[in-house]
CSV table of C-alpha atoms and ligand atoms in Angstrom, one decimal:
chain,number,residue,atom,x,y,z
T,278,MET,CA,3.7,-27.2,15.5
T,279,THR,CA,1.9,-24.0,16.3
T,280,SER,CA,0.1,-23.1,19.5
T,281,ALA,CA,-1.5,-20.2,21.1
T,282,PRO,CA,0.6,-18.2,23.6
T,283,GLY,CA,-0.5,-16.9,26.9
T,284,LYS,CA,0.1,-13.3,26.0
T,285,ILE,CA,0.8,-11.0,23.1
T,286,LEU,CA,4.2,-9.3,22.9
T,287,THR,CA,4.2,-6.1,21.0
T,288,TRP,CA,5.8,-2.8,20.1
T,289,GLN,CA,3.1,-0.4,21.1
T,290,MET,CA,2.8,3.3,20.0
T,291,ILE,CA,2.4,4.9,23.4
T,292,GLN,CA,2.2,8.4,21.9
T,293,PRO,CA,2.8,9.8,18.4
T,294,THR,CA,5.1,12.6,17.7
T,295,SER,CA,3.5,15.9,18.6
T,296,ARG,CA,4.2,19.6,19.0
T,297,ASP,CA,4.0,21.5,22.3
T,298,LYS,CA,1.2,24.0,21.9
T,299,GLU,CA,2.9,26.8,23.6
T,300,THR,CA,6.7,26.3,23.0
T,301,LYS,CA,6.1,24.7,19.5
T,302,GLU,CA,8.7,22.3,20.4
T,303,VAL,CA,8.6,18.8,18.9
T,304,VAL,CA,7.7,16.2,21.5
T,305,PRO,CA,9.2,12.9,20.2
T,306,GLY,CA,6.8,10.0,19.8
T,307,LYS,CA,7.2,6.8,21.9
T,308,ILE,CA,7.3,3.1,20.9
T,309,GLU,CA,7.7,0.7,23.7
T,310,LYS,CA,7.9,-3.0,24.0
T,311,LYS,CA,4.8,-4.2,26.0
T,312,GLU,CA,3.1,-7.4,27.0
T,313,ILE,CA,-0.6,-7.5,26.6
T,314,PRO,CA,-3.2,-10.1,27.6
T,315,LEU,CA,-4.4,-12.5,25.1
T,316,PRO,CA,-8.1,-11.5,24.4
T,317,ASP,CA,-10.9,-14.2,24.3
T,318,LEU,CA,-11.5,-14.9,20.7
T,319,GLU,CA,-15.0,-14.2,19.5
T,320,PRO,CA,-16.8,-16.6,17.2
T,321,GLY,CA,-15.4,-15.9,13.7
T,322,GLU,CA,-12.2,-14.7,15.0
T,323,VAL,CA,-8.7,-16.2,14.8
T,324,LEU,CA,-5.3,-15.5,16.3
T,325,VAL,CA,-2.5,-15.1,13.9
T,326,GLU,CA,1.1,-15.6,14.7
T,327,VAL,CA,2.8,-12.7,12.9
T,328,ALA,CA,5.5,-13.7,10.4
T,329,GLY,CA,6.2,-10.3,9.1
T,330,CYS,CA,4.7,-6.8,9.1
T,331,GLY,CA,5.6,-4.2,6.6
T,332,VAL,CA,6.5,-0.5,7.5
T,333,CYS,CA,4.0,1.5,5.4
T,334,HIS,CA,4.1,5.2,4.7
T,335,THR,CA,0.6,5.4,6.5
T,336,ASP,CA,2.3,4.0,9.7
T,337,LEU,CA,4.8,6.9,9.5
T,338,GLY,CA,1.9,9.3,9.0
T,339,TYR,CA,0.4,8.1,12.3
T,340,PHE,CA,3.6,8.3,14.1
T,341,TYR,CA,5.4,11.4,12.8
T,342,ASP,CA,2.8,13.6,10.9
T,343,SER,CA,-0.2,13.9,13.1
T,344,VAL,CA,-2.5,11.7,11.2
T,345,PRO,CA,-4.9,10.5,13.9
T,346,THR,CA,-5.5,6.7,14.4
T,347,VAL,CA,-9.2,5.7,14.8
T,348,SER,CA,-8.4,3.8,18.1
T,349,LYS,CA,-6.5,6.2,20.3
T,350,PRO,CA,-3.0,5.3,21.6
T,351,PRO,CA,-1.6,3.4,23.1
T,352,LEU,CA,-2.0,1.0,20.2
T,353,THR,CA,0.1,-1.2,18.0
T,354,LEU,CA,0.6,0.2,14.5
T,355,GLY,CA,1.1,-2.1,11.5
T,356,HIS,CA,-1.4,-3.3,8.8
T,357,GLU,CA,0.7,-5.2,6.3
T,358,ILE,CA,0.7,-8.5,7.9
T,359,SER,CA,1.4,-12.2,7.0
T,360,GLY,CA,1.5,-15.1,9.4
T,361,THR,CA,0.0,-18.4,10.5
T,362,VAL,CA,-3.3,-19.0,12.2
T,363,VAL,CA,-2.6,-20.5,15.6
T,364,ALA,CA,-6.0,-20.4,17.4
T,365,GLY,CA,-9.7,-19.9,16.9
T,366,ASP,CA,-11.8,-21.4,14.2
T,367,GLU,CA,-10.5,-25.0,13.7
T,368,LYS,CA,-10.5,-25.0,10.0
T,369,TRP,CA,-8.1,-22.1,9.8
T,370,VAL,CA,-5.7,-23.4,12.4
T,371,GLY,CA,-2.3,-24.1,10.8
T,372,THR,CA,-3.0,-22.1,7.6
T,373,GLU,CA,-0.6,-19.5,6.4
T,374,VAL,CA,-2.4,-16.3,5.7
T,375,VAL,CA,-2.2,-12.7,4.4
T,376,ILE,CA,-4.4,-10.3,6.5
T,377,PRO,CA,-6.1,-7.6,4.3
T,378,ALA,CA,-5.1,-4.2,5.3
T,379,VAL,CA,-8.7,-3.0,5.2
T,380,MET,CA,-11.6,-5.4,6.2
T,381,PRO,CA,-15.1,-4.2,5.1
T,382,CYS,CA,-18.1,-4.6,7.4
T,383,ARG,CA,-20.1,-6.5,4.7
T,384,LYS,CA,-23.3,-5.1,6.0
T,385,CYS,CA,-23.6,-1.6,4.8
T,386,ILE,CA,-24.8,-0.4,1.4
T,387,LEU,CA,-21.2,0.3,0.1
T,388,CYS,CA,-20.4,-3.3,0.9
T,389,LYS,CA,-23.5,-4.6,-0.7
T,390,THR,CA,-23.0,-2.7,-3.8
T,391,GLY,CA,-19.4,-3.8,-4.5
T,392,ARG,CA,-17.7,-0.8,-3.0
T,393,GLY,CA,-16.6,-2.5,0.2
T,394,ASN,CA,-13.0,-1.3,-0.1
T,395,ARG,CA,-14.2,2.0,0.9
T,396,CYS,CA,-16.7,0.7,3.6
T,397,LEU,CA,-17.0,3.5,6.2
T,398,ASP,CA,-17.2,0.8,8.9
T,399,GLN,CA,-14.0,-1.0,7.8
T,400,LYS,CA,-11.6,-2.3,10.2
T,401,MET,CA,-7.8,-1.8,9.8
T,402,PRO,CA,-5.2,-3.4,12.0
T,403,GLY,CA,-2.9,-0.8,13.6
T,404,ASN,CA,-5.6,1.8,13.2
T,405,SER,CA,-9.2,0.8,13.9
T,406,LEU,CA,-8.9,-2.9,15.1
T,407,GLY,CA,-8.9,-1.9,18.8
T,408,ILE,CA,-5.4,-1.8,20.2
T,409,TYR,CA,-4.1,-4.6,17.9
T,410,GLY,CA,-1.6,-4.2,15.0
T,411,GLY,CA,1.0,-6.1,13.2
T,412,PHE,CA,4.1,-5.0,15.0
T,413,ALA,CA,3.5,-7.8,17.5
T,414,SER,CA,4.0,-11.5,18.1
T,415,HIS,CA,0.3,-12.2,17.4
T,416,ILE,CA,-2.9,-10.4,16.4
T,417,PRO,CA,-6.6,-11.4,16.7
T,418,VAL,CA,-8.6,-10.8,13.5
T,419,PRO,CA,-11.9,-11.8,11.9
T,420,SER,CA,-11.3,-14.9,9.8
T,421,ILE,CA,-13.9,-14.0,7.0
T,422,ASP,CA,-11.5,-11.9,5.0
T,423,LEU,CA,-8.3,-13.8,5.4
T,424,CYS,CA,-6.4,-14.8,2.3
T,425,GLU,CA,-5.1,-18.3,2.4
T,426,ILE,CA,-1.5,-18.8,1.2
T,427,LYS,CA,-1.0,-21.8,-1.0
T,428,ASN,CA,2.1,-22.9,-3.0
T,429,ARG,CA,4.3,-20.0,-2.0
T,430,GLY,CA,7.4,-22.0,-3.1
T,431,ASP,CA,10.7,-20.3,-2.1
T,432,ILE,CA,9.0,-17.0,-1.3
T,433,PRO,CA,9.5,-16.4,2.6
T,434,LEU,CA,6.1,-16.0,4.4
T,435,ALA,CA,7.3,-12.7,5.8
T,436,HIS,CA,7.8,-11.2,2.4
T,437,LEU,CA,4.1,-11.9,1.5
T,438,ALA,CA,3.2,-9.3,4.1
T,439,VAL,CA,3.4,-6.7,1.3
T,440,VAL,CA,0.5,-8.4,-0.5
T,441,ALA,CA,-1.7,-7.0,2.4
T,442,ASP,CA,-1.3,-3.5,1.1
T,443,ALA,CA,1.4,-2.4,-1.2
T,444,ALA,CA,0.8,-5.0,-3.8
T,445,THR,CA,-3.0,-5.1,-3.6
T,446,THR,CA,-3.8,-1.4,-3.7
T,447,PRO,CA,-2.5,-1.2,-7.3
T,448,TYR,CA,-4.8,-4.1,-8.3
T,449,GLN,CA,-7.8,-2.3,-7.0
T,450,ALA,CA,-6.6,0.8,-8.9
T,451,ALA,CA,-6.3,-1.2,-12.0
T,452,LYS,CA,-9.9,-2.4,-11.6
T,453,ARG,CA,-11.2,1.2,-10.9
T,454,ALA,CA,-9.5,2.1,-14.2
T,455,ASP,CA,-11.1,-0.8,-15.9
T,456,LEU,CA,-7.6,-1.8,-17.2
T,457,GLN,CA,-7.8,-4.1,-20.2
T,458,PRO,CA,-5.2,-6.2,-22.1
T,459,GLY,CA,-3.8,-3.8,-24.8
T,460,ASP,CA,-4.2,-0.6,-22.7
T,461,ASN,CA,-1.4,1.9,-22.5
T,462,VAL,CA,-0.4,3.0,-19.0
T,463,VAL,CA,1.6,5.6,-17.2
T,464,VAL,CA,2.8,5.1,-13.6
T,465,ILE,CA,4.0,8.3,-11.9
T,466,GLY,CA,6.2,7.2,-9.0
T,467,ILE,CA,7.0,3.8,-10.3
T,468,GLY,CA,10.1,3.5,-8.1
T,469,GLY,CA,8.1,3.8,-4.9
T,470,GLY,CA,6.7,1.3,-2.5
T,471,VAL,CA,3.3,0.9,-4.2
T,472,GLY,CA,4.4,2.2,-7.7
T,473,GLN,CA,6.7,-0.7,-8.4
T,474,TYR,CA,3.8,-3.1,-8.0
T,475,MET,CA,1.5,-0.8,-10.1
T,476,GLY,CA,3.9,-1.2,-13.0
T,477,GLN,CA,4.1,-5.0,-12.6
T,478,ILE,CA,0.4,-5.5,-12.1
T,479,ALA,CA,-0.5,-3.4,-15.1
T,480,LYS,CA,1.9,-5.4,-17.2
T,481,GLY,CA,0.6,-8.7,-15.6
T,482,LEU,CA,-3.0,-7.7,-16.6
T,483,GLY,CA,-1.8,-7.3,-20.2
T,484,ALA,CA,-1.0,-3.7,-20.6
T,485,ASN,CA,0.5,-3.0,-24.1
T,486,SER,CA,3.0,-0.5,-22.8
T,487,VAL,CA,3.9,1.0,-19.5
T,488,ILE,CA,5.7,4.2,-19.0
T,489,GLY,CA,7.3,4.7,-15.7
T,490,ILE,CA,8.0,8.1,-14.3
T,491,ASP,CA,10.2,8.8,-11.2
T,492,LEU,CA,12.9,11.0,-9.8
T,493,THR,CA,15.6,8.5,-9.2
T,494,GLN,CA,17.5,7.0,-12.2
T,495,ALA,CA,18.4,3.8,-10.3
T,496,LYS,CA,14.7,3.0,-9.5
T,497,LEU,CA,13.8,3.8,-13.1
T,498,ASP,CA,16.5,1.3,-14.3
T,499,ARG,CA,15.1,-1.3,-12.0
T,500,ALA,CA,11.6,-0.7,-13.1
T,501,LEU,CA,12.6,-1.5,-16.7
T,502,ASN,CA,13.2,-5.0,-15.5
T,503,TYR,CA,9.8,-5.2,-13.6
T,504,GLY,CA,7.0,-4.0,-15.8
T,505,ALA,CA,8.1,-0.7,-17.4
T,506,ASP,CA,8.8,-0.5,-21.2
T,507,PHE,CA,9.9,3.0,-21.1
T,508,VAL,CA,10.9,5.4,-18.4
T,509,ILE,CA,11.1,9.1,-17.9
T,510,ASN,CA,13.3,10.8,-15.2
T,511,SER,CA,11.4,13.8,-14.1
T,512,SER,CA,14.0,15.3,-11.8
T,513,ASP,CA,14.8,18.9,-12.7
T,514,LYS,CA,12.1,18.9,-15.3
T,515,ASP,CA,8.9,20.9,-15.4
T,516,THR,CA,5.7,19.3,-16.5
T,517,ARG,CA,6.1,20.6,-20.0
T,518,ALA,CA,9.5,18.9,-20.5
T,519,VAL,CA,8.0,15.7,-19.1
T,520,SER,CA,5.0,16.0,-21.4
T,521,GLY,CA,7.4,16.6,-24.3
T,522,GLU,CA,9.4,13.4,-23.5
T,523,PHE,CA,6.2,11.5,-23.1
T,524,LYS,CA,5.1,12.6,-26.6
T,525,SER,CA,8.4,11.7,-28.2
T,526,ILE,CA,8.1,8.2,-26.8
T,527,CYS,CA,4.7,7.9,-28.2
T,528,LYS,CA,5.8,9.1,-31.6
T,529,GLU,CA,8.9,7.0,-31.8
T,530,ASN,CA,7.1,3.8,-30.8
T,531,GLY,CA,3.9,4.2,-32.7
T,532,LEU,CA,1.8,4.7,-29.5
T,533,PRO,CA,-1.4,6.7,-29.6
T,534,GLY,CA,-1.7,10.1,-28.1
T,535,PHE,CA,-5.1,9.2,-26.5
T,536,GLY,CA,-6.6,6.7,-24.2
T,537,TRP,CA,-3.8,6.5,-21.6
T,538,LYS,CA,-4.5,5.2,-18.2
T,539,ILE,CA,-2.4,7.3,-15.8
T,540,PHE,CA,-1.8,6.0,-12.3
T,541,GLU,CA,-0.5,8.7,-9.9
T,542,VAL,CA,1.1,7.0,-6.9
T,543,THR,CA,3.2,9.7,-5.4
T,544,GLY,CA,0.6,11.9,-3.7
T,545,ALA,CA,3.1,14.8,-4.4
T,546,LYS,CA,1.8,17.9,-6.1
T,547,ALA,CA,4.5,17.7,-8.8
T,548,GLY,CA,3.5,14.1,-9.6
T,549,GLN,CA,-0.2,15.1,-9.7
T,550,GLU,CA,0.5,17.9,-12.0
T,551,ILE,CA,2.3,15.7,-14.4
T,552,GLY,CA,-0.8,13.4,-14.3
T,553,LEU,CA,-3.1,16.4,-15.0
T,554,THR,CA,-0.8,17.5,-17.9
T,555,LEU,CA,-0.6,14.0,-19.5
T,556,LEU,CA,-4.4,13.3,-19.2
T,557,SER,CA,-5.8,13.6,-22.7
T,558,TYR,CA,-8.6,12.2,-25.0
T,559,ILE,CA,-10.6,9.5,-23.4
T,560,GLY,CA,-7.9,9.0,-20.8
T,561,LYS,CA,-8.2,8.2,-17.1
T,562,LEU,CA,-6.2,9.7,-14.3
T,563,ILE,CA,-6.2,7.4,-11.2
T,564,ILE,CA,-5.2,8.9,-7.9
T,565,ILE,CA,-3.6,6.3,-5.5
T,566,GLY,CA,-1.1,8.5,-3.7
T,567,PHE,CA,-2.1,10.8,-0.8
T,568,GLY,CA,-0.7,14.3,-0.1
T,569,LEU,CA,-1.9,17.6,1.1
T,570,GLY,CA,-0.9,19.7,-2.1
T,571,LYS,CA,-3.5,21.5,-4.2
T,572,SER,CA,-3.3,22.0,-7.9
T,573,GLU,CA,-5.0,24.4,-10.4
T,574,TYR,CA,-6.7,22.6,-13.4
T,575,MET,CA,-9.1,23.7,-16.0
T,576,MET,CA,-11.9,21.3,-15.4
T,577,SER,CA,-13.4,21.8,-18.8
T,578,ARG,CA,-10.6,19.9,-20.2
T,579,LEU,CA,-12.3,16.8,-18.9
T,580,MET,CA,-15.3,17.6,-21.0
T,581,ALA,CA,-13.3,18.4,-24.1
T,582,PHE,CA,-11.2,15.2,-23.6
T,583,ASP,CA,-14.1,13.1,-22.6
T,584,ALA,CA,-11.7,12.1,-19.7
T,585,GLU,CA,-12.0,11.1,-16.1
T,586,ILE,CA,-10.1,11.6,-12.8
T,587,ILE,CA,-10.8,8.8,-10.4
T,588,GLY,CA,-9.8,8.2,-6.8
T,589,THR,CA,-9.1,4.7,-5.4
T,590,TRP,CA,-8.8,3.4,-1.8
T,591,GLY,CA,-7.5,0.1,-0.5
T,592,CYS,CA,-8.4,-3.2,-2.1
T,593,LEU,CA,-11.4,-5.5,-1.8
T,594,PRO,CA,-10.6,-8.8,0.1
T,595,GLU,CA,-12.0,-10.7,-2.8
T,596,TYR,CA,-9.2,-9.6,-5.0
T,597,TYR,CA,-6.4,-10.8,-2.6
T,598,PRO,CA,-6.2,-14.4,-3.9
T,599,ILE,CA,-5.8,-13.0,-7.5
T,600,VAL,CA,-2.9,-10.8,-6.5
T,601,LEU,CA,-1.5,-13.6,-4.3
T,602,ASN,CA,-1.6,-15.8,-7.3
T,603,MET,CA,0.1,-13.2,-9.6
T,604,VAL,CA,2.9,-13.2,-6.9
T,605,THR,CA,3.3,-16.9,-6.4
T,606,SER,CA,3.1,-17.6,-10.1
T,607,GLY,CA,6.0,-15.1,-10.7
T,608,LYS,CA,4.0,-12.5,-12.7
T,609,VAL,CA,4.6,-10.0,-9.9
T,610,ASN,CA,8.0,-10.1,-8.2
T,611,ILE,CA,8.1,-9.1,-4.6
T,612,ASP,CA,11.4,-10.5,-3.4
T,613,ALA,CA,13.4,-7.8,-5.3
T,614,PHE,CA,11.4,-5.1,-3.4
T,615,VAL,CA,11.5,-6.4,0.2
T,616,GLN,CA,14.0,-6.5,3.0
T,617,THR,CA,13.4,-8.0,6.4
T,618,ARG,CA,14.7,-6.9,9.8
T,619,PRO,CA,14.2,-7.9,13.3
T,620,MET,CA,11.1,-6.1,14.8
T,621,SER,CA,13.3,-4.8,17.7
T,622,THR,CA,14.8,-2.4,15.1
T,623,ILE,CA,11.3,-0.7,14.8
T,624,MET,CA,12.5,2.7,15.9
T,625,GLU,CA,15.5,2.9,13.8
T,626,SER,CA,13.6,1.5,10.8
T,627,PHE,CA,10.8,4.1,11.3
T,628,GLU,CA,13.4,6.9,11.5
T,629,GLU,CA,15.2,5.7,8.5
T,630,ALA,CA,12.1,5.3,6.3
T,631,HIS,CA,10.8,8.6,7.6
T,632,LYS,CA,13.9,10.4,6.3
T,633,VAL,CA,14.3,8.7,2.9
T,634,PRO,CA,11.7,6.2,1.5
T,635,PRO,CA,13.8,3.0,1.4
T,636,ASP,CA,14.5,1.2,-2.0
T,637,LYS,CA,13.0,-1.9,-0.6
T,638,ARG,CA,10.0,-2.2,1.7
T,639,ILE,CA,11.0,-2.8,5.2
T,640,VAL,CA,9.3,-5.9,6.6
T,641,LEU,CA,9.7,-6.4,10.4
T,642,THR,CA,9.8,-10.0,11.7
T,643,PRO,CA,9.1,-10.7,15.4
T,644,ASP,CA,12.2,-11.3,17.6
T,645,PHE,CA,10.7,-10.9,21.1
F,717,ZN,ZN1,-0.2,0.9,4.1
F,718,ZN,ZN1,-19.4,-2.0,5.0
C-alpha cells in the first residue's frame, strides 16, 4: 500500500562545481541530503514515489561542467525517473510510471505541429521543474505525460528509469531519420549509455544491418549480442581507416554504398568526423550526441550526395509507450545495461561516472 509522505527527502545540488574568478581554483560542487516540504498538488499533478533515477551525462554536465540549469540551485538533479504514483489524481494513484525526461507545454506552435520534443517551454525534472528532480524520495509532476507501466514481468521497476531518457532519445532519433524496415544503419558510439539502445532500437524497428562503431572492444563485443551485425573498433584509427573498414564490410556482405542512416551518439569531434566521412549518396547523418567540438566539412557534398544532416532532441511523450513495449516484450534489453546503487552513493557515483563513463548505466534507488 502506498501513501503520501509528509515531506520529500532529497539529495539537493547546493552548488555546482565552479572556478574562482581570480585564483582560477576549482571550487568543488556540493550535494547535500535535505528535507523539503511537500508542495500542494495542483489539479493535473501527481506525486510519484521514486523507484529509481538514472545518472545521465547531462546531470554530470550540470554538476561539473558549468552547464546551467534553468531553475537556479539549490535544486535536485535527475531526469531519468521511474516510480509509483502515491497522491494526486485518483485514477493514477497506485500506478507504476515512467516520467518523460522532457514534458512539452502542449500549447505552443511547436507542440501543435508535432515538434513538442523541442518545445521551448518544456519542463524537465532536475532542470526546469522548479526545485524538483529524481534524486529524491518523491517528485511532483504533471500527470498528462506520464507513461503507465504494464506487464513489466521480471524487469525491476527501478531499471525502467532508463526508458525516461537513454532508451527513448534513440527512438525519436529513428523517427527523425524516418528509419524503415530494411534500412542500413551505422551507430557511432554504440557502446555508450544511449548508443547501445540506438543499436537495439534500430534493429527492433527492422533495420537490415547495423554497424556499430566504438573505441572499446569489450563494448563492441557486447553490442554484437544487442543489435549490431558488424562492428568497427575506431581506436587508434583515423577517419580514412574507419571508412576503409566500413567499405570492406559493405563489399564482403553485399551491402550498398549508399543510403546509410548514420547515428552519431558520442558528441565527440572524432565521432562526428567519422559520421561526416561515412555520409554518402541519399544518406542521413543524425546528430544525437552533444559536444563543443567544431569540424570542417565541404557543405556541397550534401548537394552532390542528395544527403542530409539532422539534429534530434529528446523524445515525444507519445512515443514512450511504444519504447516501453519494446523493452517489456524483450525487443530491447535494458537489464544488461543497468546497475542499481543506493541513492546515498550519489557523490561517489557522480565522481566515478564523471571520470569514466560506466559500462552500465547507474540507477540510484532511494535509501533515505
Ligand atoms: Zn539525460
Ligand atoms: Zn510547447
